[in-house]
């Protein structure tokens, strides 16, 4: 009888993940995470790829972290090759929450430079969490290659990821301050400022950097 009840509860939760009401989907994801079951993993990952509500996706990620890494990690890594941008982005986000460095080899240069800004931002955050000791300079160089990309939110995400790596980013940033593209130079200077003065607001750092670049400087004078 207990097994039957458990199966009934599992079926109800799985059906709830597809309900048209976001509140029902949220409760279903909470229920799945509260009572982990290997049978849920595929459905959770499948739902992550298409769930439109951020707060439900976050609960789906939490539910996945409640399941054994041996089950979730291979499936999440497989999602990184999905043609659906949200599937890649959410899989990256979930891997960052799991924090298992076995996933590091799957954080490829293609993901770090993904054409979709949200995927790239997730990849930057995840890479900083998973990077093994000694790999930080190579990661810093790869991230610096994305300087100047996108709008304010994307640039802020990249600056945060770089600053989180610490002083290892200094050579890559220094090189970027002399790049031909003024957007790259501006972003590099602003990130340098944030590294030196963490309490500086990003908008202020960007505006200051724009002034330096407009005057033809690289921020390295004197």
PDB file of C-alpha atoms in Angstrom:
ATOM      1  CA  UNK A   1       0.000   0.000   0.000  1.00  0.00           C
ATOM      2  CA  UNK A   2       2.858   2.342   0.850  1.00  0.00           C
ATOM      3  CA  UNK A   3       4.459   1.739  -2.524  1.00  0.00           C
ATOM      4  CA  UNK A   4       1.174   2.430  -4.276  1.00  0.00           C
ATOM      5  CA  UNK A   5       0.734   5.671  -2.338  1.00  0.00           C
ATOM      6  CA  UNK A   6       4.273   6.733  -3.174  1.00  0.00           C
ATOM      7  CA  UNK A   7       3.685   5.991  -6.843  1.00  0.00           C
ATOM      8  CA  UNK A   8       0.447   7.969  -6.778  1.00  0.00           C
ATOM      9  CA  UNK A   9       2.190  10.938  -5.149  1.00  0.00           C
ATOM     10  CA  UNK A  10       4.998  10.734  -7.705  1.00  0.00           C
ATOM     11  CA  UNK A  11       2.549  10.671 -10.597  1.00  0.00           C
ATOM     12  CA  UNK A  12       0.677  13.655  -9.154  1.00  0.00           C
ATOM     13  CA  UNK A  13       3.910  15.635  -8.793  1.00  0.00           C
ATOM     14  CA  UNK A  14       5.032  14.812 -12.329  1.00  0.00           C
ATOM     15  CA  UNK A  15       1.660  15.873 -13.698  1.00  0.00           C
ATOM     16  CA  UNK A  16       1.846  19.042 -11.637  1.00  0.00           C
ATOM     17  CA  UNK A  17       5.081  20.041 -13.375  1.00  0.00           C
ATOM     18  CA  UNK A  18       3.071  20.417 -16.599  1.00  0.00           C
ATOM     19  CA  UNK A  19       0.110  22.290 -15.121  1.00  0.00           C
ATOM     20  CA  UNK A  20      -0.836  25.548 -16.833  1.00  0.00           C
ATOM     21  CA  UNK A  21      -0.699  27.369 -13.484  1.00  0.00           C
ATOM     22  CA  UNK A  22       2.789  28.431 -12.378  1.00  0.00           C
ATOM     23  CA  UNK A  23       1.795  28.129  -8.691  1.00  0.00           C
ATOM     24  CA  UNK A  24       0.960  24.457  -9.209  1.00  0.00           C
ATOM     25  CA  UNK A  25       4.224  23.845 -11.056  1.00  0.00           C
ATOM     26  CA  UNK A  26       6.098  25.544  -8.227  1.00  0.00           C
ATOM     27  CA  UNK A  27       4.468  23.314  -5.601  1.00  0.00           C
ATOM     28  CA  UNK A  28       5.135  20.233  -7.718  1.00  0.00           C
ATOM     29  CA  UNK A  29       8.839  21.089  -8.025  1.00  0.00           C
ATOM     30  CA  UNK A  30       8.987  21.665  -4.266  1.00  0.00           C
ATOM     31  CA  UNK A  31       7.349  18.288  -3.654  1.00  0.00           C
ATOM     32  CA  UNK A  32       9.794  16.544  -5.991  1.00  0.00           C
ATOM     33  CA  UNK A  33      12.766  18.097  -4.236  1.00  0.00           C
ATOM     34  CA  UNK A  34      11.376  17.343  -0.801  1.00  0.00           C
ATOM     35  CA  UNK A  35      11.040  13.659  -1.641  1.00  0.00           C
ATOM     36  CA  UNK A  36      13.784  12.903  -4.178  1.00  0.00           C
ATOM     37  CA  UNK A  37      13.231   9.976  -6.513  1.00  0.00           C
ATOM     38  CA  UNK A  38      15.538   8.902  -9.369  1.00  0.00           C
ATOM     39  CA  UNK A  39      12.483   8.638 -11.609  1.00  0.00           C
ATOM     40  CA  UNK A  40      12.074  12.417 -11.405  1.00  0.00           C
ATOM     41  CA  UNK A  41      15.462  13.427 -12.808  1.00  0.00           C
ATOM     42  CA  UNK A  42      14.692  13.203 -16.519  1.00  0.00           C
ATOM     43  CA  UNK A  43      11.406  15.045 -16.118  1.00  0.00           C
ATOM     44  CA  UNK A  44      12.972  17.816 -14.046  1.00  0.00           C
ATOM     45  CA  UNK A  45      15.668  18.406 -16.647  1.00  0.00           C
ATOM     46  CA  UNK A  46      13.146  18.264 -19.465  1.00  0.00           C
ATOM     47  CA  UNK A  47      10.996  20.848 -17.696  1.00  0.00           C
ATOM     48  CA  UNK A  48      13.974  23.164 -17.080  1.00  0.00           C
ATOM     49  CA  UNK A  49      14.382  23.513 -20.834  1.00  0.00           C
ATOM     50  CA  UNK A  50      10.873  24.888 -21.394  1.00  0.00           C
ATOM     51  CA  UNK A  51       9.677  26.371 -18.065  1.00  0.00           C
ATOM     52  CA  UNK A  52       8.822  30.045 -18.689  1.00  0.00           C
ATOM     53  CA  UNK A  53       8.820  31.284 -15.074  1.00  0.00           C
ATOM     54  CA  UNK A  54      12.146  32.115 -13.413  1.00  0.00           C
ATOM     55  CA  UNK A  55      11.034  31.218  -9.882  1.00  0.00           C
ATOM     56  CA  UNK A  56       9.756  27.820 -11.033  1.00  0.00           C
ATOM     57  CA  UNK A  57      13.028  27.151 -12.876  1.00  0.00           C
ATOM     58  CA  UNK A  58      14.895  27.993  -9.699  1.00  0.00           C
ATOM     59  CA  UNK A  59      12.816  25.471  -7.769  1.00  0.00           C
ATOM     60  CA  UNK A  60      13.436  22.867 -10.469  1.00  0.00           C
ATOM     61  CA  UNK A  61      17.170  23.475 -10.059  1.00  0.00           C
ATOM     62  CA  UNK A  62      16.849  23.083  -6.292  1.00  0.00           C
ATOM     63  CA  UNK A  63      14.959  19.824  -6.791  1.00  0.00           C
ATOM     64  CA  UNK A  64      17.731  18.530  -9.041  1.00  0.00           C
ATOM     65  CA  UNK A  65      20.373  19.367  -6.425  1.00  0.00           C
ATOM     66  CA  UNK A  66      18.490  17.093  -4.034  1.00  0.00           C
ATOM     67  CA  UNK A  67      19.151  14.063  -6.236  1.00  0.00           C
ATOM     68  CA  UNK A  68      22.428  12.098  -6.451  1.00  0.00           C
ATOM     69  CA  UNK A  69      25.120  13.767  -8.564  1.00  0.00           C
ATOM     70  CA  UNK A  70      25.773  10.414 -10.229  1.00  0.00           C
ATOM     71  CA  UNK A  71      22.306  10.680 -11.774  1.00  0.00           C
ATOM     72  CA  UNK A  72      22.026  14.399 -12.471  1.00  0.00           C
ATOM     73  CA  UNK A  73      25.479  15.359 -13.702  1.00  0.00           C
ATOM     74  CA  UNK A  74      25.603  13.183 -16.862  1.00  0.00           C
ATOM     75  CA  UNK A  75      22.134  14.337 -17.893  1.00  0.00           C
ATOM     76  CA  UNK A  76      22.934  18.004 -17.285  1.00  0.00           C
ATOM     77  CA  UNK A  77      26.174  17.758 -19.245  1.00  0.00           C
ATOM     78  CA  UNK A  78      24.191  16.243 -22.117  1.00  0.00           C
ATOM     79  CA  UNK A  79      21.843  19.251 -22.009  1.00  0.00           C
ATOM     80  CA  UNK A  80      24.784  21.568 -22.655  1.00  0.00           C
ATOM     81  CA  UNK A  81      24.696  20.333 -26.258  1.00  0.00           C
ATOM     82  CA  UNK A  82      21.001  21.101 -26.684  1.00  0.00           C
ATOM     83  CA  UNK A  83      19.904  23.338 -29.542  1.00  0.00           C
ATOM     84  CA  UNK A  84      17.534  25.087 -27.116  1.00  0.00           C
ATOM     85  CA  UNK A  85      19.269  28.045 -25.442  1.00  0.00           C
ATOM     86  CA  UNK A  86      17.214  27.799 -22.253  1.00  0.00           C
ATOM     87  CA  UNK A  87      18.168  24.133 -21.873  1.00  0.00           C
ATOM     88  CA  UNK A  88      21.863  25.050 -22.042  1.00  0.00           C
ATOM     89  CA  UNK A  89      21.495  28.034 -19.739  1.00  0.00           C
ATOM     90  CA  UNK A  90      19.504  26.226 -17.074  1.00  0.00           C
ATOM     91  CA  UNK A  91      21.767  23.167 -17.159  1.00  0.00           C
ATOM     92  CA  UNK A  92      24.749  25.462 -16.585  1.00  0.00           C
ATOM     93  CA  UNK A  93      22.959  27.201 -13.724  1.00  0.00           C
ATOM     94  CA  UNK A  94      22.149  23.858 -12.116  1.00  0.00           C
ATOM     95  CA  UNK A  95      25.727  22.640 -12.493  1.00  0.00           C
ATOM     96  CA  UNK A  96      26.916  25.785 -10.720  1.00  0.00           C
ATOM     97  CA  UNK A  97      24.573  25.018  -7.819  1.00  0.00           C
ATOM     98  CA  UNK A  98      25.718  21.395  -7.630  1.00  0.00           C
ATOM     99  CA  UNK A  99      29.334  22.589  -7.713  1.00  0.00           C
ATOM    100  CA  UNK A 100      30.899  19.266  -8.708  1.00  0.00           C
ATOM    101  CA  UNK A 101      34.134  19.871 -10.629  1.00  0.00           C
ATOM    102  CA  UNK A 102      33.672  16.674 -12.616  1.00  0.00           C
ATOM    103  CA  UNK A 103      31.580  18.916 -14.874  1.00  0.00           C
ATOM    104  CA  UNK A 104      34.487  21.269 -15.623  1.00  0.00           C
ATOM    105  CA  UNK A 105      35.554  19.646 -18.941  1.00  0.00           C
ATOM    106  CA  UNK A 106      32.041  20.291 -20.263  1.00  0.00           C
ATOM    107  CA  UNK A 107      32.423  24.067 -19.816  1.00  0.00           C
ATOM    108  CA  UNK A 108      33.827  24.602 -23.275  1.00  0.00           C
ATOM    109  CA  UNK A 109      35.017  27.686 -25.101  1.00  0.00           C
ATOM    110  CA  UNK A 110      31.912  27.378 -27.266  1.00  0.00           C
ATOM    111  CA  UNK A 111      29.709  27.827 -24.181  1.00  0.00           C
ATOM    112  CA  UNK A 112      31.798  30.699 -22.829  1.00  0.00           C
ATOM    113  CA  UNK A 113      31.285  32.489 -26.153  1.00  0.00           C
ATOM    114  CA  UNK A 114      27.749  31.216 -26.848  1.00  0.00           C
ATOM    115  CA  UNK A 115      25.795  33.453 -29.205  1.00  0.00           C
ATOM    116  CA  UNK A 116      22.955  33.624 -26.676  1.00  0.00           C
ATOM    117  CA  UNK A 117      23.809  36.149 -23.962  1.00  0.00           C
ATOM    118  CA  UNK A 118      21.951  34.307 -21.212  1.00  0.00           C
ATOM    119  CA  UNK A 119      23.771  31.056 -22.001  1.00  0.00           C
ATOM    120  CA  UNK A 120      27.126  32.844 -22.041  1.00  0.00           C
ATOM    121  CA  UNK A 121      26.382  34.592 -18.738  1.00  0.00           C
ATOM    122  CA  UNK A 122      25.447  31.267 -17.141  1.00  0.00           C
ATOM    123  CA  UNK A 123      28.617  29.717 -18.531  1.00  0.00           C
ATOM    124  CA  UNK A 124      30.768  32.518 -17.075  1.00  0.00           C
ATOM    125  CA  UNK A 125      29.247  32.141 -13.613  1.00  0.00           C
ATOM    126  CA  UNK A 126      29.494  28.365 -13.716  1.00  0.00           C
ATOM    127  CA  UNK A 127      33.086  28.374 -14.948  1.00  0.00           C
ATOM    128  CA  UNK A 128      34.163  30.556 -12.015  1.00  0.00           C
ATOM    129  CA  UNK A 129      32.546  28.088  -9.597  1.00  0.00           C
ATOM    130  CA  UNK A 130      33.992  24.952 -11.188  1.00  0.00           C
ATOM    131  CA  UNK A 131      37.445  26.053 -12.405  1.00  0.00           C
ATOM    132  CA  UNK A 132      40.144  23.740 -10.984  1.00  0.00           C
ATOM    133  CA  UNK A 133      43.214  25.148  -9.288  1.00  0.00           C
ATOM    134  CA  UNK A 134      45.779  26.170 -11.878  1.00  0.00           C
ATOM    135  CA  UNK A 135      43.243  26.675 -14.671  1.00  0.00           C
ATOM    136  CA  UNK A 136      42.305  30.204 -13.616  1.00  0.00           C
ATOM    137  CA  UNK A 137      44.705  32.074 -15.981  1.00  0.00           C
ATOM    138  CA  UNK A 138      43.354  30.220 -19.015  1.00  0.00           C
ATOM    139  CA  UNK A 139      39.801  30.920 -17.905  1.00  0.00           C
ATOM    140  CA  UNK A 140      40.651  34.592 -17.354  1.00  0.00           C
ATOM    141  CA  UNK A 141      41.992  34.810 -20.896  1.00  0.00           C
ATOM    142  CA  UNK A 142      38.877  33.143 -22.314  1.00  0.00           C
ATOM    143  CA  UNK A 143      36.573  35.466 -20.383  1.00  0.00           C
ATOM    144  CA  UNK A 144      38.595  38.527 -21.372  1.00  0.00           C
ATOM    145  CA  UNK A 145      37.939  37.555 -24.963  1.00  0.00           C
ATOM    146  CA  UNK A 146      34.280  38.439 -24.336  1.00  0.00           C
ATOM    147  CA  UNK A 147      34.953  41.971 -23.068  1.00  0.00           C
ATOM    148  CA  UNK A 148      32.833  44.625 -24.754  1.00  0.00           C
ATOM    149  CA  UNK A 149      30.060  42.180 -25.538  1.00  0.00           C
ATOM    150  CA  UNK A 150      26.368  42.948 -25.134  1.00  0.00           C
ATOM    151  CA  UNK A 151      24.440  45.423 -23.010  1.00  0.00           C
ATOM    152  CA  UNK A 152      24.940  46.550 -19.434  1.00  0.00           C
ATOM    153  CA  UNK A 153      23.619  43.394 -17.759  1.00  0.00           C
ATOM    154  CA  UNK A 154      25.813  41.144 -19.877  1.00  0.00           C
ATOM    155  CA  UNK A 155      28.867  43.316 -19.301  1.00  0.00           C
ATOM    156  CA  UNK A 156      28.199  43.458 -15.571  1.00  0.00           C
ATOM    157  CA  UNK A 157      27.930  39.656 -15.440  1.00  0.00           C
ATOM    158  CA  UNK A 158      31.263  39.300 -17.222  1.00  0.00           C
ATOM    159  CA  UNK A 159      32.972  41.833 -14.963  1.00  0.00           C
ATOM    160  CA  UNK A 160      31.668  40.036 -11.880  1.00  0.00           C
ATOM    161  CA  UNK A 161      32.907  36.695 -13.185  1.00  0.00           C
ATOM    162  CA  UNK A 162      36.354  38.126 -13.934  1.00  0.00           C
ATOM    163  CA  UNK A 163      36.657  39.924 -10.590  1.00  0.00           C
ATOM    164  CA  UNK A 164      35.671  36.721  -8.803  1.00  0.00           C
ATOM    165  CA  UNK A 165      38.838  35.113 -10.194  1.00  0.00           C
ATOM    166  CA  UNK A 166      40.979  37.715  -8.418  1.00  0.00           C
ATOM    167  CA  UNK A 167      44.360  39.112  -9.411  1.00  0.00           C
ATOM    168  CA  UNK A 168      44.948  36.356 -11.950  1.00  0.00           C
ATOM    169  CA  UNK A 169      42.883  38.454 -14.385  1.00  0.00           C
ATOM    170  CA  UNK A 170      45.309  41.419 -14.325  1.00  0.00           C
ATOM    171  CA  UNK A 171      47.416  40.434 -17.398  1.00  0.00           C
ATOM    172  CA  UNK A 172      44.357  39.693 -19.536  1.00  0.00           C
ATOM    173  CA  UNK A 173      42.704  42.967 -18.563  1.00  0.00           C
ATOM    174  CA  UNK A 174      45.909  44.916 -19.184  1.00  0.00           C
ATOM    175  CA  UNK A 175      46.124  43.495 -22.698  1.00  0.00           C
ATOM    176  CA  UNK A 176      42.478  44.329 -23.362  1.00  0.00           C
ATOM    177  CA  UNK A 177      42.986  48.004 -22.461  1.00  0.00           C
ATOM    178  CA  UNK A 178      44.923  48.421 -25.712  1.00  0.00           C
ATOM    179  CA  UNK A 179      42.446  46.544 -27.931  1.00  0.00           C
ATOM    180  CA  UNK A 180      41.368  48.258 -31.172  1.00  0.00           C
ATOM    181  CA  UNK A 181      37.687  48.179 -30.175  1.00  0.00           C
ATOM    182  CA  UNK A 182      36.802  51.068 -27.813  1.00  0.00           C
ATOM    183  CA  UNK A 183      34.015  48.981 -26.252  1.00  0.00           C
ATOM    184  CA  UNK A 184      36.569  46.360 -25.258  1.00  0.00           C
ATOM    185  CA  UNK A 185      38.923  48.982 -23.847  1.00  0.00           C
ATOM    186  CA  UNK A 186      36.098  50.615 -21.892  1.00  0.00           C
ATOM    187  CA  UNK A 187      34.885  47.343 -20.431  1.00  0.00           C
ATOM    188  CA  UNK A 188      38.427  46.282 -19.503  1.00  0.00           C
ATOM    189  CA  UNK A 189      39.108  49.584 -17.735  1.00  0.00           C
ATOM    190  CA  UNK A 190      35.833  49.402 -15.841  1.00  0.00           C
ATOM    191  CA  UNK A 191      36.608  45.846 -14.744  1.00  0.00           C
ATOM    192  CA  UNK A 192      40.074  46.908 -13.607  1.00  0.00           C
ATOM    193  CA  UNK A 193      38.419  49.583 -11.485  1.00  0.00           C
ATOM    194  CA  UNK A 194      36.060  47.028  -9.943  1.00  0.00           C
ATOM    195  CA  UNK A 195      38.972  44.733  -9.151  1.00  0.00           C
ATOM    196  CA  UNK A 196      40.871  47.541  -7.410  1.00  0.00           C
ATOM    197  CA  UNK A 197      37.821  49.095  -5.757  1.00  0.00           C
ATOM    198  CA  UNK A 198      35.066  46.485  -5.256  1.00  0.00           C
ATOM    199  CA  UNK A 199      32.660  49.040  -3.796  1.00  0.00           C
ATOM    200  CA  UNK A 200      32.669  51.099  -6.989  1.00  0.00           C
ATOM    201  CA  UNK A 201      29.362  50.916  -8.841  1.00  0.00           C
ATOM    202  CA  UNK A 202      29.504  49.371 -12.306  1.00  0.00           C
ATOM    203  CA  UNK A 203      27.771  52.341 -13.954  1.00  0.00           C
ATOM    204  CA  UNK A 204      30.274  54.760 -12.437  1.00  0.00           C
ATOM    205  CA  UNK A 205      33.194  52.552 -13.475  1.00  0.00           C
ATOM    206  CA  UNK A 206      31.892  52.366 -17.046  1.00  0.00           C
ATOM    207  CA  UNK A 207      31.332  56.112 -17.325  1.00  0.00           C
ATOM    208  CA  UNK A 208      34.827  56.828 -15.976  1.00  0.00           C
ATOM    209  CA  UNK A 209      36.300  54.325 -18.414  1.00  0.00           C
ATOM    210  CA  UNK A 210      34.414  55.934 -21.303  1.00  0.00           C
ATOM    211  CA  UNK A 211      35.976  59.274 -20.458  1.00  0.00           C
ATOM    212  CA  UNK A 212      39.475  57.771 -20.434  1.00  0.00           C
ATOM    213  CA  UNK A 213      38.908  56.064 -23.784  1.00  0.00           C
ATOM    214  CA  UNK A 214      37.366  59.196 -25.306  1.00  0.00           C
ATOM    215  CA  UNK A 215      40.515  61.094 -24.386  1.00  0.00           C
ATOM    216  CA  UNK A 216      42.576  58.494 -26.205  1.00  0.00           C
ATOM    217  CA  UNK A 217      44.007  56.847 -23.099  1.00  0.00           C
ATOM    218  CA  UNK A 218      44.303  53.239 -22.053  1.00  0.00           C
ATOM    219  CA  UNK A 219      44.319  53.851 -18.328  1.00  0.00           C
ATOM    220  CA  UNK A 220      47.949  52.760 -18.130  1.00  0.00           C
ATOM    221  CA  UNK A 221      49.514  56.196 -18.341  1.00  0.00           C
ATOM    222  CA  UNK A 222      51.800  57.418 -15.601  1.00  0.00           C
TER     223      UNK A 222
END
